[in-house]
Amino acid sequence: MSGVSSFRSTLAGLLSAYTALAVAGLVRPAAGPVTVVGGAVIDRTPAPVKDFAIRTFGENDKTALQLGILALLGLIACALGILALSRPRAGAAGVLLFGVVGAVAALSRPDSTGIGDVLPSVVGALAGALVLYLLAAKAVRVPAPAGVTAVAAISAGALGRYFTGRQGRGAAASRESLVLPEPASPVPTVPAGVQLKVPAITAFTTPNADFCRVDTWRQWSYRWNATPGGHNITVRATDGTGQIQTEQRTRTIPDGASGRHSVFVTVT
């Protein structure tokens, strides 16, 4: 295998991976393979490791995770491209295997909607496997189809990012417009002298910028005169502009979760 063929086969692997991600993003961006695999990794990560990631990366912890997944995916794609140069079917099968991994990760999520979450990984893997199989046969020659594939993949990825970017900007604007009401019973002012002048002692109060980190839950309560029987309880939020939380469910990655949470309770 010449150096030129090796380079072209590596490029073919990268293009097939990008095609798979781009097509998956067009099918359903919220359930893309990077998103669902990242969510599955977070669900199975021990709490001390999560705390370390939050302390190290702050609000960018999920971005760091996604970049790590993409980097690992790129390395594996290069290896599959080299494999496909001599064994095109085996290389294509490797791409399909990662589609299966994405599908399993999608189904394992607690908010999975079933087949709709599986389709992005499956369809994207089929497209990526086909691209790798076709490009591997052309790797020893000038890969003219590679240029066409690259343009198509980049265009598909740009469209997917455009639509997901619009959703992300809408979520960000909603968060910025949120105005909390005045408390019914304000907390009294902290008396002077509460903070002891002892070296290295923890501060008595914690600034919001340090306290309200990512993954922080807001607790609230509501008094309800329940009647006996079964009840389906649904909660939703309303921001400062009056915009009501949407019913559409999206995952935490990449722009925060949305959707109304419902539980069924029985009152006796």
mmCIF file of N, CA and C in Angstrom, residues 121-234:
data_model
loop_
_atom_site.group_PDB
_atom_site.id
_atom_site.type_symbol
_atom_site.label_atom_id
_atom_site.label_comp_id
_atom_site.label_asym_id
_atom_site.label_seq_id
_atom_site.Cartn_x
_atom_site.Cartn_y
_atom_site.Cartn_z
ATOM 1 N N SER A 121 -29.176 7.274 13.813
ATOM 2 C CA SER A 121 -27.954 6.463 13.838
ATOM 3 C C SER A 121 -27.954 5.428 12.729
ATOM 4 N N VAL A 122 -29.104 4.784 12.493
ATOM 5 C CA VAL A 122 -29.183 3.733 11.481
ATOM 6 C C VAL A 122 -29.032 4.311 10.072
ATOM 7 N N VAL A 123 -29.811 5.350 9.771
ATOM 8 C CA VAL A 123 -29.749 5.945 8.429
ATOM 9 C C VAL A 123 -28.377 6.572 8.183
ATOM 10 N N GLY A 124 -27.834 7.250 9.196
ATOM 11 C CA GLY A 124 -26.512 7.843 9.044
ATOM 12 C C GLY A 124 -25.445 6.794 8.816
ATOM 13 N N ALA A 125 -25.513 5.669 9.538
ATOM 14 C CA ALA A 125 -24.527 4.595 9.364
ATOM 15 C C ALA A 125 -24.629 3.972 7.976
ATOM 16 N N LEU A 126 -25.837 3.789 7.473
ATOM 17 C CA LEU A 126 -26.007 3.250 6.121
ATOM 18 C C LEU A 126 -25.372 4.170 5.084
ATOM 19 N N ALA A 127 -25.591 5.474 5.235
ATOM 20 C CA ALA A 127 -25.004 6.431 4.295
ATOM 21 C C ALA A 127 -23.479 6.436 4.398
ATOM 22 N N GLY A 128 -22.960 6.411 5.631
ATOM 23 C CA GLY A 128 -21.512 6.406 5.811
ATOM 24 C C GLY A 128 -20.872 5.144 5.291
ATOM 25 N N ALA A 129 -21.506 3.985 5.503
ATOM 26 C CA ALA A 129 -20.965 2.719 5.007
ATOM 27 C C ALA A 129 -20.932 2.691 3.484
ATOM 28 N N LEU A 130 -21.983 3.206 2.860
ATOM 29 C CA LEU A 130 -22.022 3.248 1.396
ATOM 30 C C LEU A 130 -20.917 4.147 0.848
ATOM 31 N N VAL A 131 -20.732 5.305 1.479
ATOM 32 C CA VAL A 131 -19.689 6.229 1.024
ATOM 33 C C VAL A 131 -18.309 5.601 1.170
ATOM 34 N N LEU A 132 -18.049 4.950 2.289
ATOM 35 C CA LEU A 132 -16.740 4.330 2.496
ATOM 36 C C LEU A 132 -16.508 3.208 1.491
ATOM 37 N N TYR A 133 -17.525 2.410 1.224
ATOM 38 C CA TYR A 133 -17.382 1.297 0.281
ATOM 39 C C TYR A 133 -17.057 1.803 -1.126
ATOM 40 N N LEU A 134 -17.739 2.888 -1.526
ATOM 41 C CA LEU A 134 -17.506 3.439 -2.868
ATOM 42 C C LEU A 134 -16.141 4.127 -2.973
ATOM 43 N N LEU A 135 -15.770 4.867 -1.934
ATOM 44 C CA LEU A 135 -14.508 5.595 -1.987
ATOM 45 C C LEU A 135 -13.295 4.680 -1.856
ATOM 46 N N ALA A 136 -13.462 3.575 -1.123
ATOM 47 C CA ALA A 136 -12.339 2.652 -0.942
ATOM 48 C C ALA A 136 -11.892 2.076 -2.272
ATOM 49 N N ALA A 137 -12.853 1.838 -3.170
ATOM 50 C CA ALA A 137 -12.509 1.296 -4.480
ATOM 51 C C ALA A 137 -11.792 2.317 -5.352
ATOM 52 N N LYS A 138 -11.936 3.586 -5.036
ATOM 53 C CA LYS A 138 -11.310 4.656 -5.822
ATOM 54 C C LYS A 138 -10.063 5.202 -5.166
ATOM 55 N N ALA A 139 -9.688 4.660 -4.020
ATOM 56 C CA ALA A 139 -8.584 5.239 -3.254
ATOM 57 C C ALA A 139 -7.254 5.139 -3.975
ATOM 58 N N VAL A 140 -7.083 4.141 -4.823
ATOM 59 C CA VAL A 140 -5.806 3.982 -5.526
ATOM 60 C C VAL A 140 -5.699 4.910 -6.712
ATOM 61 N N ARG A 141 -6.819 5.546 -7.110
ATOM 62 C CA ARG A 141 -6.806 6.502 -8.207
ATOM 63 C C ARG A 141 -7.135 7.881 -7.661
ATOM 64 N N VAL A 142 -7.144 8.861 -8.522
ATOM 65 C CA VAL A 142 -7.530 10.200 -8.087
ATOM 66 C C VAL A 142 -8.983 10.155 -7.645
ATOM 67 N N PRO A 143 -9.279 10.438 -6.414
ATOM 68 C CA PRO A 143 -10.633 10.232 -5.885
ATOM 69 C C PRO A 143 -11.574 11.372 -6.225
ATOM 70 N N ALA A 144 -11.993 11.413 -7.500
ATOM 71 C CA ALA A 144 -12.931 12.460 -7.892
ATOM 72 C C ALA A 144 -14.235 12.367 -7.127
ATOM 73 N N PRO A 145 -14.781 11.126 -6.920
ATOM 74 C CA PRO A 145 -16.023 11.064 -6.135
ATOM 75 C C PRO A 145 -15.864 11.594 -4.724
ATOM 76 N N ALA A 146 -14.626 11.567 -4.203
ATOM 77 C CA ALA A 146 -14.420 12.051 -2.839
ATOM 78 C C ALA A 146 -14.756 13.525 -2.722
ATOM 79 N N GLY A 147 -14.407 14.287 -3.771
ATOM 80 C CA GLY A 147 -14.710 15.714 -3.727
ATOM 81 C C GLY A 147 -16.196 15.970 -3.724
ATOM 82 N N VAL A 148 -16.927 15.205 -4.563
ATOM 83 C CA VAL A 148 -18.386 15.346 -4.592
ATOM 84 C C VAL A 148 -18.987 14.956 -3.251
ATOM 85 N N THR A 149 -18.475 13.856 -2.687
ATOM 86 C CA THR A 149 -18.977 13.413 -1.390
ATOM 87 C C THR A 149 -18.702 14.441 -0.309
ATOM 88 N N ALA A 150 -17.498 15.032 -0.344
ATOM 89 C CA ALA A 150 -17.139 16.030 0.665
ATOM 90 C C ALA A 150 -18.087 17.224 0.615
ATOM 91 N N VAL A 151 -18.360 17.703 -0.625
ATOM 92 C CA VAL A 151 -19.264 18.846 -0.775
ATOM 93 C C VAL A 151 -20.659 18.498 -0.270
ATOM 94 N N ALA A 152 -21.146 17.290 -0.629
ATOM 95 C CA ALA A 152 -22.476 16.881 -0.195
ATOM 96 C C ALA A 152 -22.544 16.738 1.327
ATOM 97 N N ALA A 153 -21.492 16.138 1.900
ATOM 98 C CA ALA A 153 -21.488 15.934 3.346
ATOM 99 C C ALA A 153 -21.431 17.256 4.090
ATOM 100 N N ILE A 154 -20.567 18.160 3.626
ATOM 101 C CA ILE A 154 -20.444 19.455 4.287
ATOM 102 C C ILE A 154 -21.743 20.247 4.166
ATOM 103 N N SER A 155 -22.392 20.159 3.002
ATOM 104 C CA SER A 155 -23.653 20.870 2.817
ATOM 105 C C SER A 155 -24.733 20.306 3.737
ATOM 106 N N ALA A 156 -24.788 18.965 3.817
ATOM 107 C CA ALA A 156 -25.774 18.349 4.707
ATOM 108 C C ALA A 156 -25.508 18.716 6.156
ATOM 109 N N GLY A 157 -24.235 18.698 6.543
ATOM 110 C CA GLY A 157 -23.892 19.074 7.913
ATOM 111 C C GLY A 157 -24.234 20.522 8.208
ATOM 112 N N ALA A 158 -24.002 21.400 7.232
ATOM 113 C CA ALA A 158 -24.316 22.815 7.432
ATOM 114 C C ALA A 158 -25.812 23.018 7.622
ATOM 115 N N LEU A 159 -26.627 22.278 6.838
ATOM 116 C CA LEU A 159 -28.075 22.397 6.998
ATOM 117 C C LEU A 159 -28.518 21.908 8.375
ATOM 118 N N GLY A 160 -27.954 20.775 8.794
ATOM 119 C CA GLY A 160 -28.305 20.256 10.116
ATOM 120 C C GLY A 160 -27.932 21.221 11.217
ATOM 121 N N ARG A 161 -26.711 21.804 11.136
ATOM 122 C CA ARG A 161 -26.284 22.768 12.139
ATOM 123 C C ARG A 161 -27.133 24.026 12.117
ATOM 124 N N TYR A 162 -27.616 24.403 10.915
ATOM 125 C CA TYR A 162 -28.454 25.602 10.812
ATOM 126 C C TYR A 162 -29.750 25.427 11.586
ATOM 127 N N PHE A 163 -30.400 24.267 11.377
ATOM 128 C CA PHE A 163 -31.680 24.038 12.046
ATOM 129 C C PHE A 163 -31.489 23.865 13.547
ATOM 130 N N THR A 164 -30.447 23.118 13.966
ATOM 131 C CA THR A 164 -30.212 22.961 15.397
ATOM 132 C C THR A 164 -29.758 24.272 16.019
ATOM 133 N N GLY A 165 -29.028 25.089 15.247
ATOM 134 C CA GLY A 165 -28.596 26.385 15.765
ATOM 135 C C GLY A 165 -29.775 27.304 16.027
ATOM 136 N N ARG A 166 -30.786 27.244 15.163
ATOM 137 C CA ARG A 166 -31.984 28.069 15.377
ATOM 138 C C ARG A 166 -32.700 27.650 16.657
ATOM 139 N N GLN A 167 -32.762 26.338 16.911
ATOM 140 C CA GLN A 167 -33.388 25.877 18.143
ATOM 141 C C GLN A 167 -32.580 26.314 19.358
ATOM 142 N N GLY A 168 -31.245 26.242 19.214
ATOM 143 C CA GLY A 168 -30.393 26.632 20.326
ATOM 144 C C GLY A 168 -30.513 28.107 20.657
ATOM 145 N N ARG A 169 -30.577 28.957 19.609
ATOM 146 C CA ARG A 169 -30.724 30.398 19.842
ATOM 147 C C ARG A 169 -32.060 30.701 20.506
ATOM 148 N N GLY A 170 -33.113 29.942 20.130
ATOM 149 C CA GLY A 170 -34.404 30.156 20.759
ATOM 150 C C GLY A 170 -34.372 29.802 22.239
ATOM 151 N N ALA A 171 -33.675 28.703 22.564
ATOM 152 C CA ALA A 171 -33.562 28.313 23.974
ATOM 153 C C ALA A 171 -32.739 29.327 24.751
ATOM 154 N N ALA A 172 -31.656 29.822 24.144
ATOM 155 C CA ALA A 172 -30.812 30.805 24.827
ATOM 156 C C ALA A 172 -31.579 32.104 25.061
ATOM 157 N N ALA A 173 -32.361 32.544 24.057
ATOM 158 C CA ALA A 173 -33.138 33.772 24.219
ATOM 159 C C ALA A 173 -34.186 33.618 25.309
ATOM 160 N N SER A 174 -34.773 32.422 25.397
ATOM 161 C CA SER A 174 -35.768 32.178 26.438
ATOM 162 C C SER A 174 -35.143 32.247 27.821
ATOM 163 N N ARG A 175 -33.941 31.684 27.967
ATOM 164 C CA ARG A 175 -33.271 31.736 29.259
ATOM 165 C C ARG A 175 -32.899 33.159 29.640
ATOM 166 N N GLU A 176 -32.463 33.956 28.651
ATOM 167 C CA GLU A 176 -32.070 35.333 28.939
ATOM 168 C C GLU A 176 -33.266 36.188 29.360
ATOM 169 N N SER A 177 -34.451 35.838 28.843
ATOM 170 C CA SER A 177 -35.634 36.653 29.137
ATOM 171 C C SER A 177 -36.312 36.261 30.449
ATOM 172 N N LEU A 178 -35.822 35.209 31.081
ATOM 173 C CA LEU A 178 -36.446 34.749 32.324
ATOM 174 C C LEU A 178 -36.225 35.772 33.445
ATOM 175 N N VAL A 179 -37.300 36.190 34.075
ATOM 176 C CA VAL A 179 -37.243 37.132 35.191
ATOM 177 C C VAL A 179 -37.926 36.483 36.386
ATOM 178 N N LEU A 180 -37.202 36.296 37.471
ATOM 179 C CA LEU A 180 -37.764 35.685 38.667
ATOM 180 C C LEU A 180 -38.603 36.700 39.438
ATOM 181 N N PRO A 181 -39.729 36.286 39.979
ATOM 182 C CA PRO A 181 -40.570 37.225 40.751
ATOM 183 C C PRO A 181 -39.923 37.556 42.086
ATOM 184 N N GLU A 182 -40.401 38.646 42.677
ATOM 185 C CA GLU A 182 -39.908 39.038 43.991
ATOM 186 C C GLU A 182 -40.349 38.010 45.027
ATOM 187 N N PRO A 183 -39.490 37.635 45.950
ATOM 188 C CA PRO A 183 -39.874 36.633 46.953
ATOM 189 C C PRO A 183 -40.943 37.161 47.897
ATOM 190 N N ALA A 184 -41.855 36.271 48.312
ATOM 191 C CA ALA A 184 -42.913 36.665 49.246
ATOM 192 C C ALA A 184 -42.352 36.954 50.630
ATOM 193 N N SER A 185 -41.300 36.253 50.999
ATOM 194 C CA SER A 185 -40.668 36.478 52.311
ATOM 195 C C SER A 185 -39.156 36.558 52.109
ATOM 196 N N PRO A 186 -38.630 37.762 51.886
ATOM 197 C CA PRO A 186 -37.196 37.923 51.621
ATOM 198 C C PRO A 186 -36.353 37.427 52.792
ATOM 199 N N VAL A 187 -35.200 36.906 52.453
ATOM 200 C CA VAL A 187 -34.260 36.438 53.479
ATOM 201 C C VAL A 187 -33.652 37.652 54.175
ATOM 202 N N PRO A 188 -33.580 37.639 55.491
ATOM 203 C CA PRO A 188 -32.989 38.787 56.205
ATOM 204 C C PRO A 188 -31.525 38.986 55.823
ATOM 205 N N THR A 189 -31.075 40.211 55.972
ATOM 206 C CA THR A 189 -29.678 40.526 55.685
ATOM 207 C C THR A 189 -28.759 39.794 56.670
ATOM 208 N N VAL A 190 -27.668 39.278 56.142
ATOM 209 C CA VAL A 190 -26.721 38.555 56.994
ATOM 210 C C VAL A 190 -26.097 39.540 57.982
ATOM 211 N N PRO A 191 -26.157 39.265 59.270
ATOM 212 C CA PRO A 191 -25.599 40.192 60.268
ATOM 213 C C PRO A 191 -24.097 40.387 60.089
ATOM 214 N N ALA A 192 -23.631 41.535 60.467
ATOM 215 C CA ALA A 192 -22.200 41.820 60.391
ATOM 216 C C ALA A 192 -21.450 40.933 61.369
ATOM 217 N N GLY A 193 -20.285 40.509 60.974
ATOM 218 C CA GLY A 193 -19.449 39.692 61.834
ATOM 219 C C GLY A 193 -19.698 38.207 61.726
ATOM 220 N N VAL A 194 -20.644 37.797 60.834
ATOM 221 C CA VAL A 194 -20.903 36.368 60.678
ATOM 222 C C VAL A 194 -19.697 35.669 60.049
ATOM 223 N N GLN A 195 -19.119 36.332 59.038
ATOM 224 C CA GLN A 195 -17.950 35.752 58.392
ATOM 225 C C GLN A 195 -16.739 35.900 59.310
ATOM 226 N N LEU A 196 -16.247 34.795 59.818
ATOM 227 C CA LEU A 196 -15.112 34.819 60.730
ATOM 228 C C LEU A 196 -13.810 35.088 59.964
ATOM 229 N N LYS A 197 -12.941 35.837 60.577
ATOM 230 C CA LYS A 197 -11.658 36.159 59.956
ATOM 231 C C LYS A 197 -10.625 35.095 60.319
ATOM 232 N N VAL A 198 -10.873 33.904 59.767
ATOM 233 C CA VAL A 198 -9.979 32.766 60.001
ATOM 234 C C VAL A 198 -9.376 32.363 58.655
ATOM 235 N N PRO A 199 -8.079 32.233 58.557
ATOM 236 C CA PRO A 199 -7.450 31.873 57.281
ATOM 237 C C PRO A 199 -7.994 30.557 56.724
ATOM 238 N N ALA A 200 -8.298 30.586 55.425
ATOM 239 C CA ALA A 200 -8.733 29.401 54.665
ATOM 240 C C ALA A 200 -10.109 28.893 55.065
ATOM 241 N N ILE A 201 -10.881 29.649 55.848
ATOM 242 C CA ILE A 201 -12.215 29.201 56.216
ATOM 243 C C ILE A 201 -13.172 29.420 55.048
ATOM 244 N N THR A 202 -14.151 28.531 54.917
ATOM 245 C CA THR A 202 -15.131 28.648 53.844
ATOM 246 C C THR A 202 -16.037 29.861 54.077
ATOM 247 N N ALA A 203 -16.364 30.551 52.985
ATOM 248 C CA ALA A 203 -17.214 31.732 53.090
ATOM 249 C C ALA A 203 -18.608 31.351 53.597
ATOM 250 N N PHE A 204 -19.213 32.234 54.395
ATOM 251 C CA PHE A 204 -20.542 31.973 54.943
ATOM 252 C C PHE A 204 -21.596 31.979 53.837
ATOM 253 N N THR A 205 -21.429 32.849 52.858
ATOM 254 C CA THR A 205 -22.339 32.902 51.715
ATOM 255 C C THR A 205 -21.580 32.565 50.444
ATOM 256 N N THR A 206 -22.303 32.052 49.463
ATOM 257 C CA THR A 206 -21.710 31.679 48.177
ATOM 258 C C THR A 206 -22.352 32.508 47.071
ATOM 259 N N PRO A 207 -21.563 33.213 46.255
ATOM 260 C CA PRO A 207 -22.133 33.994 45.149
ATOM 261 C C PRO A 207 -22.898 33.099 44.174
ATOM 262 N N ASN A 208 -23.916 33.662 43.530
ATOM 263 C CA ASN A 208 -24.714 32.888 42.580
ATOM 264 C C ASN A 208 -23.871 32.319 41.454
ATOM 265 N N ALA A 209 -22.864 33.075 41.014
ATOM 266 C CA ALA A 209 -22.029 32.618 39.903
ATOM 267 C C ALA A 209 -21.296 31.334 40.254
ATOM 268 N N ASP A 210 -21.005 31.142 41.541
ATOM 269 C CA ASP A 210 -20.312 29.929 41.969
ATOM 270 C C ASP A 210 -21.280 28.836 42.391
ATOM 271 N N PHE A 211 -22.445 29.244 42.895
ATOM 272 C CA PHE A 211 -23.400 28.259 43.408
ATOM 273 C C PHE A 211 -24.230 27.638 42.290
ATOM 274 N N CYS A 212 -24.760 28.461 41.407
ATOM 275 C CA CYS A 212 -25.649 27.978 40.348
ATOM 276 C C CYS A 212 -24.825 27.492 39.163
ATOM 277 N N ARG A 213 -24.182 26.353 39.335
ATOM 278 C CA ARG A 213 -23.404 25.761 38.258
ATOM 279 C C ARG A 213 -24.337 24.977 37.353
ATOM 280 N N VAL A 214 -23.752 24.292 36.359
ATOM 281 C CA VAL A 214 -24.569 23.481 35.465
ATOM 282 C C VAL A 214 -25.165 22.319 36.232
ATOM 283 N N ASP A 215 -26.226 21.754 35.685
ATOM 284 C CA ASP A 215 -26.895 20.604 36.286
ATOM 285 C C ASP A 215 -27.440 20.924 37.677
ATOM 286 N N THR A 216 -27.832 22.171 37.923
ATOM 287 C CA THR A 216 -28.408 22.553 39.206
ATOM 288 C C THR A 216 -29.932 22.471 39.116
ATOM 289 N N TRP A 217 -30.542 21.792 40.069
ATOM 290 C CA TRP A 217 -31.990 21.657 40.084
ATOM 291 C C TRP A 217 -32.606 22.781 40.917
ATOM 292 N N ARG A 218 -33.767 23.235 40.482
ATOM 293 C CA ARG A 218 -34.530 24.245 41.208
ATOM 294 C C ARG A 218 -35.707 23.560 41.900
ATOM 295 N N GLN A 219 -35.759 23.636 43.212
ATOM 296 C CA GLN A 219 -36.843 23.007 43.947
ATOM 297 C C GLN A 219 -37.990 23.993 44.171
ATOM 298 N N TRP A 220 -39.216 23.508 44.113
ATOM 299 C CA TRP A 220 -40.387 24.329 44.336
ATOM 300 C C TRP A 220 -41.491 23.427 44.890
ATOM 301 N N SER A 221 -42.565 24.022 45.373
ATOM 302 C CA SER A 221 -43.676 23.244 45.927
ATOM 303 C C SER A 221 -44.996 23.900 45.546
ATOM 304 N N TYR A 222 -46.066 23.117 45.616
ATOM 305 C CA TYR A 222 -47.405 23.616 45.293
ATOM 306 C C TYR A 222 -48.425 22.873 46.156
ATOM 307 N N ARG A 223 -49.270 23.627 46.842
ATOM 308 C CA ARG A 223 -50.289 23.019 47.690
ATOM 309 C C ARG A 223 -51.487 22.602 46.824
ATOM 310 N N TRP A 224 -51.901 21.363 46.998
ATOM 311 C CA TRP A 224 -52.951 20.810 46.143
ATOM 312 C C TRP A 224 -53.919 20.015 47.005
ATOM 313 N N ASN A 225 -55.197 20.362 46.941
ATOM 314 C CA ASN A 225 -56.238 19.626 47.655
ATOM 315 C C ASN A 225 -56.652 18.437 46.794
ATOM 316 N N ALA A 226 -55.958 17.324 46.971
ATOM 317 C CA ALA A 226 -56.164 16.154 46.124
ATOM 318 C C ALA A 226 -57.440 15.418 46.485
ATOM 319 N N THR A 227 -58.070 14.839 45.490
ATOM 320 C CA THR A 227 -59.245 14.000 45.685
ATOM 321 C C THR A 227 -58.851 12.548 45.441
ATOM 322 N N PRO A 228 -59.512 11.608 46.083
ATOM 323 C CA PRO A 228 -59.162 10.195 45.896
ATOM 324 C C PRO A 228 -59.264 9.781 44.432
ATOM 325 N N GLY A 229 -58.342 8.884 44.051
ATOM 326 C CA GLY A 229 -58.350 8.379 42.680
ATOM 327 C C GLY A 229 -57.014 8.595 41.994
ATOM 328 N N GLY A 230 -56.991 8.310 40.694
ATOM 329 C CA GLY A 230 -55.766 8.468 39.915
ATOM 330 C C GLY A 230 -55.669 9.844 39.288
ATOM 331 N N HIS A 231 -54.481 10.394 39.283
ATOM 332 C CA HIS A 231 -54.264 11.736 38.736
ATOM 333 C C HIS A 231 -52.975 11.750 37.907
ATOM 334 N N ASN A 232 -53.046 12.355 36.731
ATOM 335 C CA ASN A 232 -51.863 12.553 35.894
ATOM 336 C C ASN A 232 -51.393 13.995 36.083
ATOM 337 N N ILE A 233 -50.241 14.203 36.704
ATOM 338 C CA ILE A 233 -49.732 15.537 37.036
ATOM 339 C C ILE A 233 -48.649 15.925 36.031
ATOM 340 N N THR A 234 -48.815 17.084 35.427
ATOM 341 C CA THR A 234 -47.846 17.602 34.458
ATOM 342 C C THR A 234 -47.380 18.975 34.894
#
